[in-house]
CSV table of C-alpha atoms and ligand atoms in Angstrom, one decimal:
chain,number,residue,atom,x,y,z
A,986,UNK,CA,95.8,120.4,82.0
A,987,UNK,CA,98.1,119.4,79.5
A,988,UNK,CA,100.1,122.5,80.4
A,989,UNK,CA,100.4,121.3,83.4
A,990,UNK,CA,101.1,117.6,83.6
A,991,UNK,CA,104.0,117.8,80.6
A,992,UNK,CA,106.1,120.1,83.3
A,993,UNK,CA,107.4,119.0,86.4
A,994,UNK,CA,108.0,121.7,88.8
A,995,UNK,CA,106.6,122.5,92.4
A,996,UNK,CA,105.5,126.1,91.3
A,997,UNK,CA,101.8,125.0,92.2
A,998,UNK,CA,100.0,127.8,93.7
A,999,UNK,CA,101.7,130.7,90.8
A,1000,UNK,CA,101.5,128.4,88.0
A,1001,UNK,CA,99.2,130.4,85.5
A,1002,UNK,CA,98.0,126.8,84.1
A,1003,UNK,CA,96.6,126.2,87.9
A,1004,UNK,CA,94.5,129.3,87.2
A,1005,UNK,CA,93.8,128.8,83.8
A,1006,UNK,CA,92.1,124.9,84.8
A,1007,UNK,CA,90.6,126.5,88.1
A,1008,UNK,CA,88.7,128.9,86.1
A,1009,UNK,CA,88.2,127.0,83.2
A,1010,UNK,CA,86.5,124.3,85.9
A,1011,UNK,CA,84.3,126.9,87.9
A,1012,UNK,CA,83.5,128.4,84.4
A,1013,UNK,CA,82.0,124.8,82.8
A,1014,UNK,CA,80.2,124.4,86.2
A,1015,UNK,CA,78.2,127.6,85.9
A,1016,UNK,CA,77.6,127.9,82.4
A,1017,UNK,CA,76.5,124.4,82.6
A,1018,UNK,CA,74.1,124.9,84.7
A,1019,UNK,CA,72.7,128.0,82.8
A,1020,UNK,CA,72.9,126.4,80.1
A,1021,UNK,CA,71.4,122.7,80.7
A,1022,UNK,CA,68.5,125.1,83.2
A,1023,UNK,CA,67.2,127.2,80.5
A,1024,UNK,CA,67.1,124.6,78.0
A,1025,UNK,CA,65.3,122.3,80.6
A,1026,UNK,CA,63.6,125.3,82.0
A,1027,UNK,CA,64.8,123.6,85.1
A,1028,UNK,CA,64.4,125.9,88.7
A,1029,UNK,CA,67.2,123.8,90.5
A,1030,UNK,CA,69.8,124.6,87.7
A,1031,UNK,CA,69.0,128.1,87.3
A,1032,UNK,CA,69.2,128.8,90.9
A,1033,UNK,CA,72.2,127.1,90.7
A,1034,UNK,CA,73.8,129.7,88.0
A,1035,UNK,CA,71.9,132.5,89.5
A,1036,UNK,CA,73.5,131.8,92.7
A,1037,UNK,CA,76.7,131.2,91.4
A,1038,UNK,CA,76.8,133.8,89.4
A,1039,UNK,CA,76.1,136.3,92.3
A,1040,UNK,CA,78.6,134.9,94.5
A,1041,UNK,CA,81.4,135.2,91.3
A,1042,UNK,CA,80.5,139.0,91.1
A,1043,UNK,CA,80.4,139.8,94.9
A,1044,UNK,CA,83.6,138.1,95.3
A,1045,UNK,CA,85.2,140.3,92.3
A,1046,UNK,CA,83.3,143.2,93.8
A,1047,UNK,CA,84.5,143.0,97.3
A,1048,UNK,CA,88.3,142.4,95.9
A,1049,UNK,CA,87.8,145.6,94.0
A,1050,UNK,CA,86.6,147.6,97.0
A,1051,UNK,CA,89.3,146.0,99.6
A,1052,UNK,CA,92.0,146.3,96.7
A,1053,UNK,CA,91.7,150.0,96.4
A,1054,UNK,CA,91.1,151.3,99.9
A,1055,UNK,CA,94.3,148.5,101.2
A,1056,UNK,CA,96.6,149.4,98.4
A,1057,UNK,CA,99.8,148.9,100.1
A,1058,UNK,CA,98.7,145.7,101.4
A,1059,UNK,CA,97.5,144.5,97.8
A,1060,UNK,CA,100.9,146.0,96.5
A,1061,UNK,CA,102.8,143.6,99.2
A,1062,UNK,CA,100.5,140.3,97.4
A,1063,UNK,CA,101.2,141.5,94.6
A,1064,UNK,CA,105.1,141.2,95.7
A,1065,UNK,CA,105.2,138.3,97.0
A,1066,UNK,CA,103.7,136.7,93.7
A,1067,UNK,CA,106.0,138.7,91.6
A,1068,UNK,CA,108.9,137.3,94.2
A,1069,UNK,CA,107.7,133.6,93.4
A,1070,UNK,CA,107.9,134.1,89.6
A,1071,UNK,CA,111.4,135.6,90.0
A,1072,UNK,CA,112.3,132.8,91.9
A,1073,UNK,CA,111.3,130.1,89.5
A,1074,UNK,CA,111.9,132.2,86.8
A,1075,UNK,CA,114.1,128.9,85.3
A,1076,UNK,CA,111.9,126.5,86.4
A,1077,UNK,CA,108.8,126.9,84.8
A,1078,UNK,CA,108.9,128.4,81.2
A,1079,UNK,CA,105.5,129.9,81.3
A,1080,UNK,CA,106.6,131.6,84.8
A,1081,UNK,CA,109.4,132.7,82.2
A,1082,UNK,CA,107.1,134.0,79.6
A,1083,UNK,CA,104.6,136.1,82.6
A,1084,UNK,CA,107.7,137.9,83.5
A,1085,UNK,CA,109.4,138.8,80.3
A,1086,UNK,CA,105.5,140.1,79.1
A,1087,UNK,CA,105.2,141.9,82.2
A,1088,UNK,CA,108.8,143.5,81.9
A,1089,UNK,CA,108.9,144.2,78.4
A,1090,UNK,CA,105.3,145.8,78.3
A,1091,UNK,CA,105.6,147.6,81.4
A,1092,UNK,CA,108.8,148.5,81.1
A,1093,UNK,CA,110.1,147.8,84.2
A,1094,UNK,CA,112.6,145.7,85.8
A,1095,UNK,CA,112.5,143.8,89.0
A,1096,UNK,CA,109.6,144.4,91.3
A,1097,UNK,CA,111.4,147.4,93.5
A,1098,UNK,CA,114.2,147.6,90.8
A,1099,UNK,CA,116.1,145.5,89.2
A,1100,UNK,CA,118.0,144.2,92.8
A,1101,UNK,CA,115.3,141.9,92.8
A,1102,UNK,CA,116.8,139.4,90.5
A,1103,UNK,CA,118.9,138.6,92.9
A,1104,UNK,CA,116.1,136.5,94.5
A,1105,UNK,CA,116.8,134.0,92.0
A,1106,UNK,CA,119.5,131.7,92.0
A,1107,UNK,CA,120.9,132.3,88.7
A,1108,UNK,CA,121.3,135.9,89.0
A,1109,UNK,CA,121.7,136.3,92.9
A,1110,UNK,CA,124.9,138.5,93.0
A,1111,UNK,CA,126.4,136.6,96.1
A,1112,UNK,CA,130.2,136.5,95.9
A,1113,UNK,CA,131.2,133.0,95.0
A,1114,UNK,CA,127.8,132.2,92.8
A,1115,UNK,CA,129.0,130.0,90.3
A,1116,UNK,CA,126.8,130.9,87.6
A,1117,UNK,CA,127.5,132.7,84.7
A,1118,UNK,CA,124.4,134.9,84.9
A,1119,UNK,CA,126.1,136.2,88.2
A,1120,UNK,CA,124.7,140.2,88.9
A,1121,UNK,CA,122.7,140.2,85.2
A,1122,UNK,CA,119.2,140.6,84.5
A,1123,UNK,CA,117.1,138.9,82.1
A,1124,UNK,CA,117.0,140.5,78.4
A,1125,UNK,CA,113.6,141.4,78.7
A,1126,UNK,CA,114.8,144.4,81.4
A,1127,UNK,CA,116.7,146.0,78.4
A,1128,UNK,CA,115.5,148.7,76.7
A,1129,UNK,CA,115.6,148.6,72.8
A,1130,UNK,CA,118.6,149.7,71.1
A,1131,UNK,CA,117.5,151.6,68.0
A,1132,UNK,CA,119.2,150.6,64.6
A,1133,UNK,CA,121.0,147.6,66.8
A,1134,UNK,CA,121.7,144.9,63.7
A,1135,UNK,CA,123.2,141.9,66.0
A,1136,UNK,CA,120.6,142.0,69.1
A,1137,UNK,CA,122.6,141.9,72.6
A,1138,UNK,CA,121.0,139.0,74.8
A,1139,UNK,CA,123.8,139.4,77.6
A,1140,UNK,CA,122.9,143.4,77.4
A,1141,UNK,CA,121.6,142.6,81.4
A,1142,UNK,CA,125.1,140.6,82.6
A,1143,UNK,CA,126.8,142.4,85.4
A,1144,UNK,CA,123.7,145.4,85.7
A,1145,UNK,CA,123.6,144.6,89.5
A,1146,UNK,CA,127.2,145.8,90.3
A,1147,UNK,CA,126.5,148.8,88.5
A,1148,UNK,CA,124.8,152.2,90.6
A,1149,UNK,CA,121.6,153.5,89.4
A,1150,UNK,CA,123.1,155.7,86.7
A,1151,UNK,CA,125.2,153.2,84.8
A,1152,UNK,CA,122.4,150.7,85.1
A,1153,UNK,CA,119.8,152.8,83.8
A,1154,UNK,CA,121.9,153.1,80.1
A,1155,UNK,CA,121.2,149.5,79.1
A,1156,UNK,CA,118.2,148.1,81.7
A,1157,UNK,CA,114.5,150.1,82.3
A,1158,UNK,CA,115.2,151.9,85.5
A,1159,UNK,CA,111.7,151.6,87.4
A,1160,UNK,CA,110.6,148.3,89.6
A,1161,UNK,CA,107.3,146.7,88.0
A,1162,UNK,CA,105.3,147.8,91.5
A,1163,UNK,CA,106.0,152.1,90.9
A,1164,UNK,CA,105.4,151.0,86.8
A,1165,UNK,CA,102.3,149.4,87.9
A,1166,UNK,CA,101.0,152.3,90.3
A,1167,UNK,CA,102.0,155.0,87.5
A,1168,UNK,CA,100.0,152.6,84.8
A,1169,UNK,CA,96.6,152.3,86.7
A,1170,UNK,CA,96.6,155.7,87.7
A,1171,UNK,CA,97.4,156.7,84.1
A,1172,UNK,CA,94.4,154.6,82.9
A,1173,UNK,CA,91.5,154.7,85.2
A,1174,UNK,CA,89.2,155.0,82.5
A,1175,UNK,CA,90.2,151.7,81.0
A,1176,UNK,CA,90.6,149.9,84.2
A,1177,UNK,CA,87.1,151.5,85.1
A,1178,UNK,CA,85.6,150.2,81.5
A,1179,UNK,CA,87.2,146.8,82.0
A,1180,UNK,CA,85.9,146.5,85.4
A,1181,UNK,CA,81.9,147.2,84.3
A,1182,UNK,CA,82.7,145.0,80.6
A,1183,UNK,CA,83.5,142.5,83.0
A,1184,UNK,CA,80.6,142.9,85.4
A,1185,UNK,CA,77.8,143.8,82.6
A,1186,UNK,CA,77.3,140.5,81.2
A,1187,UNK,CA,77.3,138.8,85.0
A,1188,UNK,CA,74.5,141.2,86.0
A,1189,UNK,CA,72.9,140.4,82.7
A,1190,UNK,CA,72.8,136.9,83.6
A,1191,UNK,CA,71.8,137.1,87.1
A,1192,UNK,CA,68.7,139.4,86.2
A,1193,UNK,CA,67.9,137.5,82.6
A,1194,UNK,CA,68.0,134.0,84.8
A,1195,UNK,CA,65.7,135.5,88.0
A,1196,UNK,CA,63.3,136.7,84.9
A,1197,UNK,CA,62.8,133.0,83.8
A,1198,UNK,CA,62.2,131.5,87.2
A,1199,UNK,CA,59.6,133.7,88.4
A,1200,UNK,CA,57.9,133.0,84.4
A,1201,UNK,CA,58.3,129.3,85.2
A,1202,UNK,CA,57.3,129.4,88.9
A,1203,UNK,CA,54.3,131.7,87.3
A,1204,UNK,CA,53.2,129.1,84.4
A,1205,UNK,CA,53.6,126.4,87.4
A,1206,UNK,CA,51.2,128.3,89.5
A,1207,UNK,CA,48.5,128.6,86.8
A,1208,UNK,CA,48.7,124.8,85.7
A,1209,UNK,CA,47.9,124.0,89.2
A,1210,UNK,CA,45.2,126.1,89.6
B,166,LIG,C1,116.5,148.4,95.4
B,166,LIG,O1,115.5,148.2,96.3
B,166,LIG,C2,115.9,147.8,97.6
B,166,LIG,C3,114.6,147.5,98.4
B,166,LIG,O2,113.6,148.5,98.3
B,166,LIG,C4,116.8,148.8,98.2
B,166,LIG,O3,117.2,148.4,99.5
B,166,LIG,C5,118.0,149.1,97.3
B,166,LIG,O4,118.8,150.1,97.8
B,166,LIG,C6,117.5,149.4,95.9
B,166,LIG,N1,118.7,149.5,95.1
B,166,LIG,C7,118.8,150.4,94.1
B,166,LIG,C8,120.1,150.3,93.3
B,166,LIG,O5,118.0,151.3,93.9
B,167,LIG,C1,121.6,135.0,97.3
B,167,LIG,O1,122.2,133.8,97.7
B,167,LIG,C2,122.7,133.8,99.0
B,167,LIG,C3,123.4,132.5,99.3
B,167,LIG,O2,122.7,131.4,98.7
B,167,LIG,C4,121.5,134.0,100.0
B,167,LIG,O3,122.0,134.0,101.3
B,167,LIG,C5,120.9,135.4,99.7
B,167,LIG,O4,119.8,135.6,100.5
B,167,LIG,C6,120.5,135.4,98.2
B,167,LIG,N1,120.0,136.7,97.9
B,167,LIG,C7,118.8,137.1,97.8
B,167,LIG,C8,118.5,138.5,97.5
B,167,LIG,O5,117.8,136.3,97.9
């Protein structure tokens, strides 16, 4: 939140401290619930996280499924978020910071190449642009020089006037989208081991928490009898 409220710019819907407070809400709920129900041993409350818990993992389920068989349409998504953060790649630091990580990890530039800055005012290469970022790229597209003593920030100035060839000797010559693609299909295992990490502990929760209400619905039913 506080992320949020010290910066004033419009980037709403992209802004990573959006999701962070979004999840970070829907997260207190739930656990909350689990929480408070198995203390209390109270049905309303587990069903609660039980349910909410179910709906969480078929949501992520069902974007899994969708996001592999429409992979050019989940690329495109992908694009137009990637477009936004190049856009307001000034605006909003942490916007900054996504970018750069992406970039520099990936080792990419740009989203189909490194054209793309060009979406943003500060490096569009229009003639008459009066900035003096005109054409460049941020730092983070340029690949490390080894033994470099002095480190070159403006290494990216200019890189859009350049062809492929000459661009390629100072900036990473792939877009982040064919990085991306060559990344997941390099690393299917992990993405696989994430995905079940990630869904182990829900199913864990849903089953542990449908345990304890048919115990307490049972220790109900003999008290009344
Ligand atoms: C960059 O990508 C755009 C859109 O895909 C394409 O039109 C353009 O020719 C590419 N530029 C270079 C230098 O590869
Ligand atoms: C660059 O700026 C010009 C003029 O503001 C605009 O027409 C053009 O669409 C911009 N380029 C890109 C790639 O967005």
């Amino acid at each position: 939140v506080y992320a949020k409220v010290q910066k004033a710019t419009d980037t709403f819907l992209i802004d990573p401290a959006v999701i962070l407070i979004v999840v970070g809400v829907v997260m207190f709920f739930v656990t909350f619930c689990g929480c408070i129900g198995a203390l209390r041993e109270n049905i309303h409350l587990l069903k609660t996280f039980s349910f909410s818990l179910t709906l969480v993992f078929l949501t992520q389920l069902a974007i899994a499924v969708l996001g592999f068989f429409y992979s050019d349409q989940t690329r495109d998504a992908l694009g137009k978020f990637v477009n936004k953060a190049i856009v307001h790649y000034r605006d909003d630091l942490d916007l900054q910071n996504l970018m750069d990580y992406i970039q520099r990890e990936f080792k990419c530039c740009g989203w189909n190449n490194h054209t793309d800055w060009s979406w943003n005012l500060y490096f569009n290469c229009t003639q008459g642009n009066p900035s003096s970022e005109r054409c460049a790229v941020p730092y983070s597209c340029c690949t490390p020089v080894p033994g470099e003593v002095v480190i070159n920030t403006m290494c990216g100035f200019g890189v859009q006037t350049q062809n492929y060839l000459e661009a390629t000797k100072s900036i990473y010559p792939v877009g982040c989208a064919d990085r991306a693609v060559l990344w997941i299909e390099s690393h299917l295992l992990l993405v696989g081991a994430l995905a079940l990490g990630l869904s182990l502990p829900q199913i864990a929760g849903i089953v542990l928490s449908q345990i304890l209400i048919s115990q307490i619905q049972d220790e109900i039913k003999t008290r009344t009898e």
